[in-house]
């Protein structure tokens, strides 16, 4: 067992999932794949929920197949965000850095809207290349304190630093926060988005647990990281992204920035939900095991009735859920996904062929299990013809449910 990634104290196991293949490791051919241990734990001191396995990040993020630009819903969320950023003071003099900038979609929008200076950092070679092609200068590397020093040497400090959906992926979060403290101007703002632990627990979203998701954050864990690195959270928004996230606005701890009342509101909700109570953390195991059993049973019973079952969404969490609930190409015919990068490949650990959603029809599908459930409305709307012709959807959370 290792120690807490935030405070270095002892951690305690919530659940051991055994071994699964890396959820981003889609294959060109059907074959057996290397699997890695995964378990969920919490820190006995600061209560930070985390996986204990330490994999080489190069295994996980060097060739990343998740593109920001792909979901309509993501684009919509971004547009609302721009309004808030304008109020926060972004203008053409602003210097902006984005950590894990993916294909550059987000900072490209900022550059076009505010005519400001933007730089991205992303470890995935394929995505950094794509961003650079769009004239969004992207450093192809992992962000850490060391890289922050070389960025500072070239570009000095920044007014705004973004880290959207990356904090959960980080092996040594203190190292990243130290790098941000190093690069942020005294009156600068660091904005991060992270899936909220509250939703993962209350809505039983255990499909978020895989090797790429190392830490499961609350406002408290972000505040703990800030405190240790001369930073403070001054505002927080709940956002409807990744099944429910928090967006934290962070300044230097010495800043005179007013602290929003929303901080104490969300802190109270976290405490009231017993997010940091050992007995509640320990109970999560049974909730997960019960859900796995009911989903597996539902699919098995349909299979016994000779129903044709496919999956919609080749997301990382979909790959985790398929593996946790022991469903592979013997139970599931196809996985449909819009991402051209994934079409034609096979799912990791479960060997199911990924196809373009245009092939969804009543001829080959009776039930479509939606594993990208965070965009389920979008998917159902898109596949209304399938529904009209008698096709059915299965939504896995909070409890497996058939929609017809
Ligand atoms: Zn800790």
mmCIF file of C-alpha atoms and ligand atoms in Angstrom:
data_model
loop_
_atom_site.group_PDB
_atom_site.id
_atom_site.type_symbol
_atom_site.label_atom_id
_atom_site.label_comp_id
_atom_site.label_asym_id
_atom_site.label_seq_id
_atom_site.Cartn_x
_atom_site.Cartn_y
_atom_site.Cartn_z
ATOM 1 C CA UNK A 1 0.000 0.000 0.000
ATOM 2 C CA UNK A 2 1.126 3.520 -0.743
ATOM 3 C CA UNK A 3 0.488 6.826 1.041
ATOM 4 C CA UNK A 4 -1.953 9.661 0.357
ATOM 5 C CA UNK A 5 -1.130 11.662 -2.757
ATOM 6 C CA UNK A 6 -2.093 14.910 -1.037
ATOM 7 C CA UNK A 7 -0.895 14.672 2.576
ATOM 8 C CA UNK A 8 1.322 11.548 2.589
ATOM 9 C CA UNK A 9 -0.575 9.828 5.439
ATOM 10 C CA UNK A 10 -1.787 6.198 5.404
ATOM 11 C CA UNK A 11 -4.594 5.114 3.067
ATOM 12 C CA UNK A 12 -7.323 2.521 3.647
ATOM 13 C CA UNK A 13 -8.934 0.298 0.983
ATOM 14 C CA UNK A 14 -12.607 0.801 0.046
ATOM 15 C CA UNK A 15 -12.793 -1.798 -2.746
ATOM 16 C CA UNK A 16 -10.438 -3.970 -4.754
ATOM 17 C CA UNK A 17 -11.598 -4.330 -8.367
ATOM 18 C CA UNK A 18 -8.995 -6.924 -9.335
ATOM 19 C CA UNK A 19 -7.318 -6.334 -12.695
ATOM 20 C CA UNK A 20 -8.606 -4.505 -15.769
ATOM 21 C CA UNK A 21 -7.069 -3.480 -19.109
ATOM 22 C CA UNK A 22 -6.311 0.232 -19.494
ATOM 23 C CA UNK A 23 -9.558 1.847 -20.643
ATOM 24 C CA UNK A 24 -7.857 3.987 -23.294
ATOM 25 C CA UNK A 25 -6.023 1.096 -24.881
ATOM 26 C CA UNK A 26 -8.213 0.329 -27.898
ATOM 27 C CA UNK A 27 -6.873 -2.454 -30.099
ATOM 28 C CA UNK A 28 -6.482 -2.887 -33.853
ATOM 29 C CA UNK A 29 -7.145 -6.629 -33.540
ATOM 30 C CA UNK A 30 -8.977 -8.861 -31.088
ATOM 31 C CA UNK A 31 -6.479 -10.191 -28.587
ATOM 32 C CA UNK A 32 -5.751 -10.822 -24.924
ATOM 33 C CA UNK A 33 -4.489 -7.734 -23.224
ATOM 34 C CA UNK A 34 -2.291 -6.936 -20.257
ATOM 35 C CA UNK A 35 -4.376 -6.067 -17.207
ATOM 36 C CA UNK A 36 -3.444 -3.988 -14.191
ATOM 37 C CA UNK A 37 -4.634 -3.996 -10.594
ATOM 38 C CA UNK A 38 -6.999 -1.282 -9.482
ATOM 39 C CA UNK A 39 -8.431 -0.422 -6.068
ATOM 40 C CA UNK A 40 -10.208 2.535 -4.484
ATOM 41 C CA UNK A 41 -8.931 3.927 -1.169
ATOM 42 C CA UNK A 42 -9.257 6.880 1.164
ATOM 43 C CA UNK A 43 -6.740 8.706 3.296
ATOM 44 C CA UNK A 44 -7.261 8.153 7.009
ATOM 45 C CA UNK A 45 -6.141 11.731 7.675
ATOM 46 C CA UNK A 46 -7.414 14.115 4.942
ATOM 47 C CA UNK A 47 -10.013 11.603 3.537
ATOM 48 C CA UNK A 48 -8.937 12.160 -0.062
ATOM 49 C CA UNK A 49 -10.373 9.317 -2.197
ATOM 50 C CA UNK A 50 -7.823 7.875 -4.617
ATOM 51 C CA UNK A 51 -6.574 4.795 -6.400
ATOM 52 C CA UNK A 52 -3.343 3.423 -4.974
ATOM 53 C CA UNK A 53 -1.858 1.930 -8.157
ATOM 54 C CA UNK A 54 1.067 3.775 -9.649
ATOM 55 C CA UNK A 55 1.316 3.325 -13.416
ATOM 56 C CA UNK A 56 3.709 5.103 -15.715
ATOM 57 C CA UNK A 57 1.759 8.099 -17.119
ATOM 58 C CA UNK A 58 3.357 7.473 -20.515
ATOM 59 C CA UNK A 59 1.303 4.263 -20.634
ATOM 60 C CA UNK A 60 -1.858 6.278 -20.109
ATOM 61 C CA UNK A 61 -1.672 9.615 -21.877
ATOM 62 C CA UNK A 62 0.841 9.540 -24.727
ATOM 63 C CA UNK A 63 -1.734 8.633 -27.346
ATOM 64 C CA UNK A 64 -5.020 9.859 -25.992
ATOM 65 C CA UNK A 65 -8.190 9.259 -27.998
ATOM 66 C CA UNK A 66 -10.532 11.688 -26.301
ATOM 67 C CA UNK A 67 -11.039 14.899 -28.213
ATOM 68 C CA UNK A 68 -12.566 17.997 -26.625
ATOM 69 C CA UNK A 69 -14.272 19.105 -29.817
ATOM 70 C CA UNK A 70 -16.500 16.089 -30.168
ATOM 71 C CA UNK A 71 -19.557 16.483 -27.937
ATOM 72 C CA UNK A 72 -22.140 19.140 -28.727
ATOM 73 C CA UNK A 73 -22.851 19.412 -25.059
ATOM 74 C CA UNK A 74 -19.234 20.283 -24.262
ATOM 75 C CA UNK A 75 -19.329 23.098 -26.790
ATOM 76 C CA UNK A 76 -22.504 24.405 -25.159
ATOM 77 C CA UNK A 77 -20.941 24.355 -21.697
ATOM 78 C CA UNK A 78 -17.946 26.279 -23.051
ATOM 79 C CA UNK A 79 -20.116 29.053 -24.437
ATOM 80 C CA UNK A 80 -21.703 29.753 -21.041
ATOM 81 C CA UNK A 81 -18.290 29.705 -19.466
ATOM 82 C CA UNK A 82 -17.094 32.494 -21.801
ATOM 83 C CA UNK A 83 -19.656 34.887 -20.315
ATOM 84 C CA UNK A 84 -18.252 34.310 -16.851
ATOM 85 C CA UNK A 85 -14.650 34.734 -18.055
ATOM 86 C CA UNK A 86 -15.480 38.083 -19.603
ATOM 87 C CA UNK A 87 -16.817 39.246 -16.238
ATOM 88 C CA UNK A 88 -13.681 37.939 -14.593
ATOM 89 C CA UNK A 89 -11.667 40.340 -16.747
ATOM 90 C CA UNK A 90 -10.157 38.371 -19.624
ATOM 91 C CA UNK A 91 -9.256 40.781 -22.432
ATOM 92 C CA UNK A 92 -6.792 41.086 -25.302
ATOM 93 C CA UNK A 93 -3.899 41.830 -22.925
ATOM 94 C CA UNK A 94 -4.449 38.553 -21.045
ATOM 95 C CA UNK A 95 -1.827 35.810 -21.101
ATOM 96 C CA UNK A 96 -3.416 32.388 -20.862
ATOM 97 C CA UNK A 97 -2.005 28.921 -20.293
ATOM 98 C CA UNK A 98 -4.042 25.746 -20.502
ATOM 99 C CA UNK A 99 -2.816 22.535 -18.910
ATOM 100 C CA UNK A 100 -3.947 19.412 -20.756
ATOM 101 C CA UNK A 101 -5.217 21.538 -23.624
ATOM 102 C CA UNK A 102 -6.162 18.443 -25.642
ATOM 103 C CA UNK A 103 -6.646 19.356 -29.321
ATOM 104 C CA UNK A 104 -6.600 23.091 -28.487
ATOM 105 C CA UNK A 105 -10.359 23.578 -28.993
ATOM 106 C CA UNK A 106 -10.866 25.570 -25.803
ATOM 107 C CA UNK A 107 -7.965 28.033 -26.033
ATOM 108 C CA UNK A 108 -8.686 28.483 -29.735
ATOM 109 C CA UNK A 109 -12.128 29.775 -28.725
ATOM 110 C CA UNK A 110 -10.529 32.088 -26.138
ATOM 111 C CA UNK A 111 -8.027 33.366 -28.695
ATOM 112 C CA UNK A 112 -10.778 34.097 -31.218
ATOM 113 C CA UNK A 113 -13.130 35.690 -28.701
ATOM 114 C CA UNK A 114 -10.657 37.840 -26.744
ATOM 115 C CA UNK A 115 -7.768 38.151 -29.235
ATOM 116 C CA UNK A 116 -5.374 37.214 -26.406
ATOM 117 C CA UNK A 117 -2.106 35.252 -26.034
ATOM 118 C CA UNK A 118 -2.644 31.514 -25.470
ATOM 119 C CA UNK A 119 -0.395 28.493 -24.975
ATOM 120 C CA UNK A 120 -1.377 24.880 -24.386
ATOM 121 C CA UNK A 121 0.427 21.971 -22.763
ATOM 122 C CA UNK A 122 -0.585 18.404 -23.552
ATOM 123 C CA UNK A 123 1.295 15.113 -23.264
ATOM 124 C CA UNK A 124 -0.570 13.351 -26.093
ATOM 125 C CA UNK A 125 1.519 13.577 -29.241
ATOM 126 C CA UNK A 126 -1.435 13.064 -31.582
ATOM 127 C CA UNK A 127 -3.486 15.848 -29.955
ATOM 128 C CA UNK A 128 -0.639 18.367 -29.590
ATOM 129 C CA UNK A 129 0.110 17.875 -33.279
ATOM 130 C CA UNK A 130 -3.518 18.517 -34.153
ATOM 131 C CA UNK A 131 -3.561 21.702 -32.043
ATOM 132 C CA UNK A 132 -0.343 23.012 -33.577
ATOM 133 C CA UNK A 133 -1.888 22.494 -37.026
ATOM 134 C CA UNK A 134 -4.708 24.830 -35.944
ATOM 135 C CA UNK A 135 -2.050 27.419 -34.993
ATOM 136 C CA UNK A 136 -2.585 26.850 -31.283
ATOM 137 C CA UNK A 137 0.947 26.607 -29.936
ATOM 138 C CA UNK A 138 1.065 23.495 -27.764
ATOM 139 C CA UNK A 139 3.974 22.167 -25.736
ATOM 140 C CA UNK A 140 3.941 18.372 -26.037
ATOM 141 C CA UNK A 141 4.780 17.369 -22.482
ATOM 142 C CA UNK A 142 3.448 16.585 -18.997
ATOM 143 C CA UNK A 143 2.918 19.702 -16.905
ATOM 144 C CA UNK A 144 4.793 19.708 -13.612
ATOM 145 C CA UNK A 145 6.920 22.037 -11.521
ATOM 146 C CA UNK A 146 9.983 21.423 -13.664
ATOM 147 C CA UNK A 147 8.150 22.295 -16.892
ATOM 148 C CA UNK A 148 6.667 25.392 -15.188
ATOM 149 C CA UNK A 149 10.238 26.665 -14.660
ATOM 150 C CA UNK A 150 11.122 26.335 -18.324
ATOM 151 C CA UNK A 151 7.794 27.947 -19.383
ATOM 152 C CA UNK A 152 8.469 30.818 -16.942
ATOM 153 C CA UNK A 153 11.944 31.290 -18.419
ATOM 154 C CA UNK A 154 10.452 31.779 -21.887
ATOM 155 C CA UNK A 155 7.094 33.457 -21.277
ATOM 156 C CA UNK A 156 7.194 34.765 -17.695
ATOM 157 C CA UNK A 157 3.965 34.569 -15.626
ATOM 158 C CA UNK A 158 0.326 34.194 -16.688
ATOM 159 C CA UNK A 159 -2.922 36.016 -15.910
ATOM 160 C CA UNK A 160 -5.074 32.923 -16.292
ATOM 161 C CA UNK A 161 -4.251 29.255 -16.044
ATOM 162 C CA UNK A 162 -6.809 26.595 -16.896
ATOM 163 C CA UNK A 163 -6.872 22.934 -15.956
ATOM 164 C CA UNK A 164 -10.137 21.404 -17.112
ATOM 165 C CA UNK A 165 -10.655 17.724 -16.342
ATOM 166 C CA UNK A 166 -7.027 16.960 -15.658
ATOM 167 C CA UNK A 167 -6.540 17.275 -11.881
ATOM 168 C CA UNK A 168 -8.191 13.870 -11.425
ATOM 169 C CA UNK A 169 -5.535 12.340 -13.717
ATOM 170 C CA UNK A 170 -2.524 13.519 -11.796
ATOM 171 C CA UNK A 171 -0.155 11.224 -9.946
ATOM 172 C CA UNK A 172 1.455 13.940 -7.817
ATOM 173 C CA UNK A 173 -1.068 16.751 -7.475
ATOM 174 C CA UNK A 174 1.167 18.855 -5.212
ATOM 175 C CA UNK A 175 3.762 18.994 -7.976
ATOM 176 C CA UNK A 176 1.205 20.492 -10.406
ATOM 177 C CA UNK A 177 -0.115 23.008 -7.876
ATOM 178 C CA UNK A 178 3.444 24.072 -7.102
ATOM 179 C CA UNK A 179 3.998 24.615 -10.832
ATOM 180 C CA UNK A 180 0.836 26.713 -11.029
ATOM 181 C CA UNK A 181 1.872 28.826 -8.029
ATOM 182 C CA UNK A 182 5.189 29.349 -9.843
ATOM 183 C CA UNK A 183 3.511 30.562 -13.071
ATOM 184 C CA UNK A 184 0.524 32.552 -11.787
ATOM 185 C CA UNK A 185 0.770 36.351 -11.539
ATOM 186 C CA UNK A 186 0.046 37.829 -8.077
ATOM 187 C CA UNK A 187 -3.390 38.949 -9.285
ATOM 188 C CA UNK A 188 -3.823 35.964 -11.627
ATOM 189 C CA UNK A 189 -6.581 33.354 -11.577
ATOM 190 C CA UNK A 190 -6.276 29.602 -11.836
ATOM 191 C CA UNK A 191 -9.460 27.861 -12.956
ATOM 192 C CA UNK A 192 -9.878 24.145 -12.635
ATOM 193 C CA UNK A 193 -12.701 21.725 -13.327
ATOM 194 C CA UNK A 194 -12.913 18.331 -11.748
ATOM 195 C CA UNK A 195 -15.661 15.682 -11.412
ATOM 196 C CA UNK A 196 -17.199 16.163 -7.975
ATOM 197 C CA UNK A 197 -16.717 13.313 -5.504
ATOM 198 C CA UNK A 198 -20.205 14.103 -4.202
ATOM 199 C CA UNK A 199 -21.813 12.851 -7.442
ATOM 200 C CA UNK A 200 -19.534 9.858 -7.699
ATOM 201 C CA UNK A 201 -20.693 8.768 -4.233
ATOM 202 C CA UNK A 202 -24.331 9.878 -4.221
ATOM 203 C CA UNK A 203 -25.048 8.710 -7.779
ATOM 204 C CA UNK A 204 -22.827 5.652 -7.489
ATOM 205 C CA UNK A 205 -20.725 6.642 -10.515
ATOM 206 C CA UNK A 206 -18.051 4.051 -9.905
ATOM 207 C CA UNK A 207 -17.462 3.764 -13.656
ATOM 208 C CA UNK A 208 -15.292 6.842 -13.109
ATOM 209 C CA UNK A 209 -12.779 4.627 -11.359
ATOM 210 C CA UNK A 210 -10.013 3.565 -13.730
ATOM 211 C CA UNK A 211 -6.263 3.966 -14.017
ATOM 212 C CA UNK A 212 -6.457 7.366 -15.715
ATOM 213 C CA UNK A 213 -8.550 8.723 -12.842
ATOM 214 C CA UNK A 214 -6.216 8.779 -9.931
ATOM 215 C CA UNK A 215 -7.863 11.198 -7.498
ATOM 216 C CA UNK A 216 -11.574 11.825 -6.780
ATOM 217 C CA UNK A 217 -11.890 15.390 -5.652
ATOM 218 C CA UNK A 218 -14.095 17.452 -3.430
ATOM 219 C CA UNK A 219 -13.953 21.163 -2.724
ATOM 220 C CA UNK A 220 -12.130 20.143 0.451
ATOM 221 C CA UNK A 221 -9.376 18.206 -1.349
ATOM 222 C CA UNK A 222 -8.837 21.127 -3.746
ATOM 223 C CA UNK A 223 -8.652 23.500 -0.766
ATOM 224 C CA UNK A 224 -6.120 21.177 0.894
ATOM 225 C CA UNK A 225 -3.961 21.237 -2.253
ATOM 226 C CA UNK A 226 -4.261 25.025 -2.485
ATOM 227 C CA UNK A 227 -3.332 25.536 1.160
ATOM 228 C CA UNK A 228 -0.161 23.494 0.743
ATOM 229 C CA UNK A 229 0.876 25.558 -2.302
ATOM 230 C CA UNK A 230 0.225 29.255 -1.435
ATOM 231 C CA UNK A 231 -3.126 29.309 -3.196
ATOM 232 C CA UNK A 232 -6.795 29.677 -2.184
ATOM 233 C CA UNK A 233 -10.170 28.914 -3.713
ATOM 234 C CA UNK A 234 -12.235 32.152 -3.909
ATOM 235 C CA UNK A 235 -15.213 30.989 -5.944
ATOM 236 C CA UNK A 236 -16.815 27.738 -7.024
ATOM 237 C CA UNK A 237 -19.538 26.741 -9.510
ATOM 238 C CA UNK A 238 -21.289 23.451 -9.949
ATOM 239 C CA UNK A 239 -21.257 22.502 -13.633
ATOM 240 C CA UNK A 240 -23.065 19.891 -15.626
ATOM 241 C CA UNK A 241 -20.008 18.232 -17.122
ATOM 242 C CA UNK A 242 -18.669 14.679 -16.721
ATOM 243 C CA UNK A 243 -21.713 13.669 -14.673
ATOM 244 C CA UNK A 244 -21.431 16.698 -12.337
ATOM 245 C CA UNK A 245 -18.257 18.665 -11.738
ATOM 246 C CA UNK A 246 -17.074 21.618 -9.709
ATOM 247 C CA UNK A 247 -15.290 24.561 -11.286
ATOM 248 C CA UNK A 248 -12.959 26.238 -8.804
ATOM 249 C CA UNK A 249 -11.585 29.769 -9.148
ATOM 250 C CA UNK A 250 -8.258 30.044 -7.374
ATOM 251 C CA UNK A 251 -5.933 32.932 -6.537
ATOM 252 C CA UNK A 252 -2.690 33.356 -4.637
ATOM 253 C CA UNK A 253 -3.291 33.019 -0.896
ATOM 254 C CA UNK A 254 -2.058 36.623 -0.475
ATOM 255 C CA UNK A 255 -4.642 37.963 -2.935
ATOM 256 C CA UNK A 256 -7.301 40.391 -1.656
ATOM 257 C CA UNK A 257 -9.893 38.724 -3.923
ATOM 258 C CA UNK A 258 -13.286 38.478 -2.160
ATOM 259 C CA UNK A 259 -14.265 34.949 -1.183
ATOM 260 C CA UNK A 260 -17.678 33.873 -2.505
ATOM 261 C CA UNK A 261 -20.404 32.604 -0.158
ATOM 262 C CA UNK A 262 -20.764 29.602 -2.471
ATOM 263 C CA UNK A 263 -17.617 28.133 -0.913
ATOM 264 C CA UNK A 264 -19.213 27.659 2.491
ATOM 265 C CA UNK A 265 -22.455 26.441 0.872
ATOM 266 C CA UNK A 266 -20.689 23.628 -1.001
ATOM 267 C CA UNK A 267 -18.442 22.821 1.988
ATOM 268 C CA UNK A 268 -21.564 22.347 4.109
ATOM 269 C CA UNK A 269 -23.174 20.085 1.502
ATOM 270 C CA UNK A 270 -20.018 17.956 1.384
ATOM 271 C CA UNK A 271 -19.960 17.587 5.153
ATOM 272 C CA UNK A 272 -23.678 16.868 5.395
ATOM 273 C CA UNK A 273 -23.337 14.130 2.762
ATOM 274 C CA UNK A 274 -20.810 12.406 5.022
ATOM 275 C CA UNK A 275 -18.201 12.511 2.273
ATOM 276 C CA UNK A 276 -15.440 12.452 4.844
ATOM 277 C CA UNK A 277 -16.929 9.936 7.240
ATOM 278 C CA UNK A 278 -15.123 6.576 7.429
ATOM 279 C CA UNK A 279 -18.310 4.519 7.832
ATOM 280 C CA UNK A 280 -19.841 6.122 4.739
ATOM 281 C CA UNK A 281 -16.665 5.674 2.699
ATOM 282 C CA UNK A 282 -16.513 2.004 3.670
ATOM 283 C CA UNK A 283 -20.161 1.480 2.637
ATOM 284 C CA UNK A 284 -19.410 2.460 -0.954
ATOM 285 C CA UNK A 285 -18.109 -1.062 -1.604
ATOM 286 C CA UNK A 286 -21.522 -2.701 -1.157
ATOM 287 C CA UNK A 287 -23.250 -0.071 -3.272
ATOM 288 C CA UNK A 288 -20.834 -0.818 -6.104
ATOM 289 C CA UNK A 289 -21.096 -4.609 -5.825
ATOM 290 C CA UNK A 290 -24.902 -4.494 -5.810
ATOM 291 C CA UNK A 291 -24.988 -2.326 -8.911
ATOM 292 C CA UNK A 292 -22.521 -4.531 -10.786
ATOM 293 C CA UNK A 293 -24.677 -7.557 -10.023
ATOM 294 C CA UNK A 294 -27.949 -5.966 -11.098
ATOM 295 C CA UNK A 295 -26.499 -4.692 -14.404
ATOM 296 C CA UNK A 296 -24.884 -8.037 -15.199
ATOM 297 C CA UNK A 297 -28.134 -9.868 -14.374
ATOM 298 C CA UNK A 298 -30.230 -7.565 -16.570
ATOM 299 C CA UNK A 299 -27.984 -8.052 -19.623
ATOM 300 C CA UNK A 300 -27.734 -11.787 -18.987
ATOM 301 C CA UNK A 301 -31.516 -12.166 -18.776
ATOM 302 C CA UNK A 302 -31.953 -10.322 -22.102
ATOM 303 C CA UNK A 303 -29.251 -12.474 -23.635
ATOM 304 C CA UNK A 304 -31.071 -15.621 -22.491
ATOM 305 C CA UNK A 305 -34.113 -14.310 -24.365
ATOM 306 C CA UNK A 306 -31.883 -14.115 -27.489
ATOM 307 C CA UNK A 307 -31.907 -10.309 -27.589
ATOM 308 C CA UNK A 308 -29.229 -8.461 -29.558
ATOM 309 C CA UNK A 309 -27.422 -6.049 -27.276
ATOM 310 C CA UNK A 310 -24.987 -3.317 -28.244
ATOM 311 C CA UNK A 311 -23.376 -0.443 -26.407
ATOM 312 C CA UNK A 312 -23.393 3.255 -27.255
ATOM 313 C CA UNK A 313 -20.241 5.138 -26.283
ATOM 314 C CA UNK A 314 -16.633 3.990 -26.310
ATOM 315 C CA UNK A 315 -15.825 6.300 -23.407
ATOM 316 C CA UNK A 316 -13.247 5.463 -20.764
ATOM 317 C CA UNK A 317 -15.934 4.979 -18.150
ATOM 318 C CA UNK A 318 -17.803 2.658 -20.494
ATOM 319 C CA UNK A 319 -14.714 0.484 -20.762
ATOM 320 C CA UNK A 320 -14.370 0.420 -16.985
ATOM 321 C CA UNK A 321 -18.024 -0.536 -16.467
ATOM 322 C CA UNK A 322 -17.923 -3.293 -19.111
ATOM 323 C CA UNK A 323 -14.904 -4.810 -17.392
ATOM 324 C CA UNK A 324 -16.175 -4.404 -13.805
ATOM 325 C CA UNK A 325 -19.475 -6.036 -14.734
ATOM 326 C CA UNK A 326 -17.767 -8.797 -16.754
ATOM 327 C CA UNK A 327 -19.478 -8.128 -20.078
ATOM 328 C CA UNK A 328 -17.452 -8.802 -23.216
ATOM 329 C CA UNK A 329 -17.937 -9.754 -26.867
ATOM 330 C CA UNK A 330 -19.875 -12.852 -25.790
ATOM 331 C CA UNK A 331 -22.662 -10.647 -24.406
ATOM 332 C CA UNK A 332 -22.304 -7.417 -26.397
ATOM 333 C CA UNK A 333 -22.334 -7.349 -30.226
ATOM 334 C CA UNK A 334 -20.956 -3.880 -31.010
ATOM 335 C CA UNK A 335 -19.944 -0.599 -29.432
ATOM 336 C CA UNK A 336 -21.080 2.458 -31.395
ATOM 337 C CA UNK A 337 -19.177 5.711 -31.146
ATOM 338 C CA UNK A 338 -18.953 8.926 -33.164
ATOM 339 C CA UNK A 339 -15.196 9.231 -32.752
ATOM 340 C CA UNK A 340 -13.535 8.341 -36.053
ATOM 341 C CA UNK A 341 -10.322 7.608 -34.115
ATOM 342 C CA UNK A 342 -12.013 4.687 -32.370
ATOM 343 C CA UNK A 343 -14.139 3.233 -35.180
ATOM 344 C CA UNK A 344 -12.777 -0.082 -36.457
ATOM 345 C CA UNK A 345 -10.873 -0.754 -33.218
ATOM 346 C CA UNK A 346 -11.709 -3.246 -30.443
ATOM 347 C CA UNK A 347 -12.502 -2.381 -26.843
ATOM 348 C CA UNK A 348 -9.778 -2.958 -24.227
ATOM 349 C CA UNK A 349 -10.111 -6.158 -22.220
ATOM 350 C CA UNK A 350 -13.528 -6.975 -23.717
ATOM 351 C CA UNK A 351 -12.760 -7.276 -27.481
ATOM 352 C CA UNK A 352 -15.941 -5.657 -28.840
ATOM 353 C CA UNK A 353 -15.774 -4.055 -32.291
ATOM 354 C CA UNK A 354 -16.379 -0.283 -32.422
ATOM 355 C CA UNK A 355 -18.570 0.979 -35.239
ATOM 356 C CA UNK A 356 -19.929 4.225 -36.611
ATOM 357 C CA UNK A 357 -23.419 4.971 -35.081
ATOM 358 C CA UNK A 358 -24.837 5.188 -38.618
ATOM 359 C CA UNK A 359 -24.928 1.362 -38.515
ATOM 360 C CA UNK A 360 -27.369 1.305 -35.590
ATOM 361 C CA UNK A 361 -30.571 -0.283 -36.867
ATOM 362 C CA UNK A 362 -33.327 -2.604 -35.689
ATOM 363 C CA UNK A 363 -31.811 -5.307 -37.873
ATOM 364 C CA UNK A 364 -28.772 -5.665 -35.631
ATOM 365 C CA UNK A 365 -29.774 -4.103 -32.290
ATOM 366 C CA UNK A 366 -32.653 -4.759 -29.866
ATOM 367 C CA UNK A 367 -31.175 -3.007 -26.844
ATOM 368 C CA UNK A 368 -28.653 -0.189 -26.780
ATOM 369 C CA UNK A 369 -26.852 0.154 -23.466
ATOM 370 C CA UNK A 370 -25.779 3.784 -23.086
ATOM 371 C CA UNK A 371 -22.409 3.919 -21.395
ATOM 372 C CA UNK A 372 -21.736 7.567 -22.243
ATOM 373 C CA UNK A 373 -24.685 8.299 -19.971
ATOM 374 C CA UNK A 374 -23.591 11.884 -19.291
ATOM 375 C CA UNK A 375 -24.722 12.711 -22.864
ATOM 376 C CA UNK A 376 -27.712 10.332 -22.898
ATOM 377 C CA UNK A 377 -30.236 13.004 -23.986
ATOM 378 C CA UNK A 378 -28.055 13.836 -26.969
ATOM 379 C CA UNK A 379 -27.739 10.164 -27.916
ATOM 380 C CA UNK A 380 -31.459 9.365 -27.545
ATOM 381 C CA UNK A 381 -32.323 12.408 -29.646
ATOM 382 C CA UNK A 382 -29.851 11.366 -32.306
ATOM 383 C CA UNK A 383 -31.182 7.784 -32.367
ATOM 384 C CA UNK A 384 -34.918 8.544 -32.319
ATOM 385 C CA UNK A 385 -35.440 6.508 -35.480
ATOM 386 C CA UNK A 386 -34.125 3.410 -33.672
ATOM 387 C CA UNK A 387 -36.470 4.121 -30.756
ATOM 388 C CA UNK A 388 -39.440 4.670 -33.088
ATOM 389 C CA UNK A 389 -38.830 1.332 -34.753
ATOM 390 C CA UNK A 390 -39.078 -0.455 -31.414
ATOM 391 C CA UNK A 391 -35.468 -0.316 -30.260
ATOM 392 C CA UNK A 392 -34.853 0.098 -26.541
ATOM 393 C CA UNK A 393 -32.243 1.908 -24.516
ATOM 394 C CA UNK A 394 -30.716 0.810 -21.247
ATOM 395 C CA UNK A 395 -29.494 3.565 -18.906
ATOM 396 C CA UNK A 396 -27.109 2.098 -16.306
ATOM 397 C CA UNK A 397 -27.296 4.738 -13.520
ATOM 398 C CA UNK A 398 -28.401 5.292 -10.806
ATOM 399 C CA UNK A 399 -30.062 1.863 -11.267
ATOM 400 C CA UNK A 400 -30.177 -0.027 -14.615
ATOM 401 C CA UNK A 401 -33.349 1.049 -16.400
ATOM 402 C CA UNK A 402 -34.920 0.192 -19.776
ATOM 403 C CA UNK A 403 -36.378 3.055 -21.846
ATOM 404 C CA UNK A 404 -38.772 2.368 -24.725
HETATM 405 ZN ZN1 LIG B 1 -4.352 12.600 2.817
#
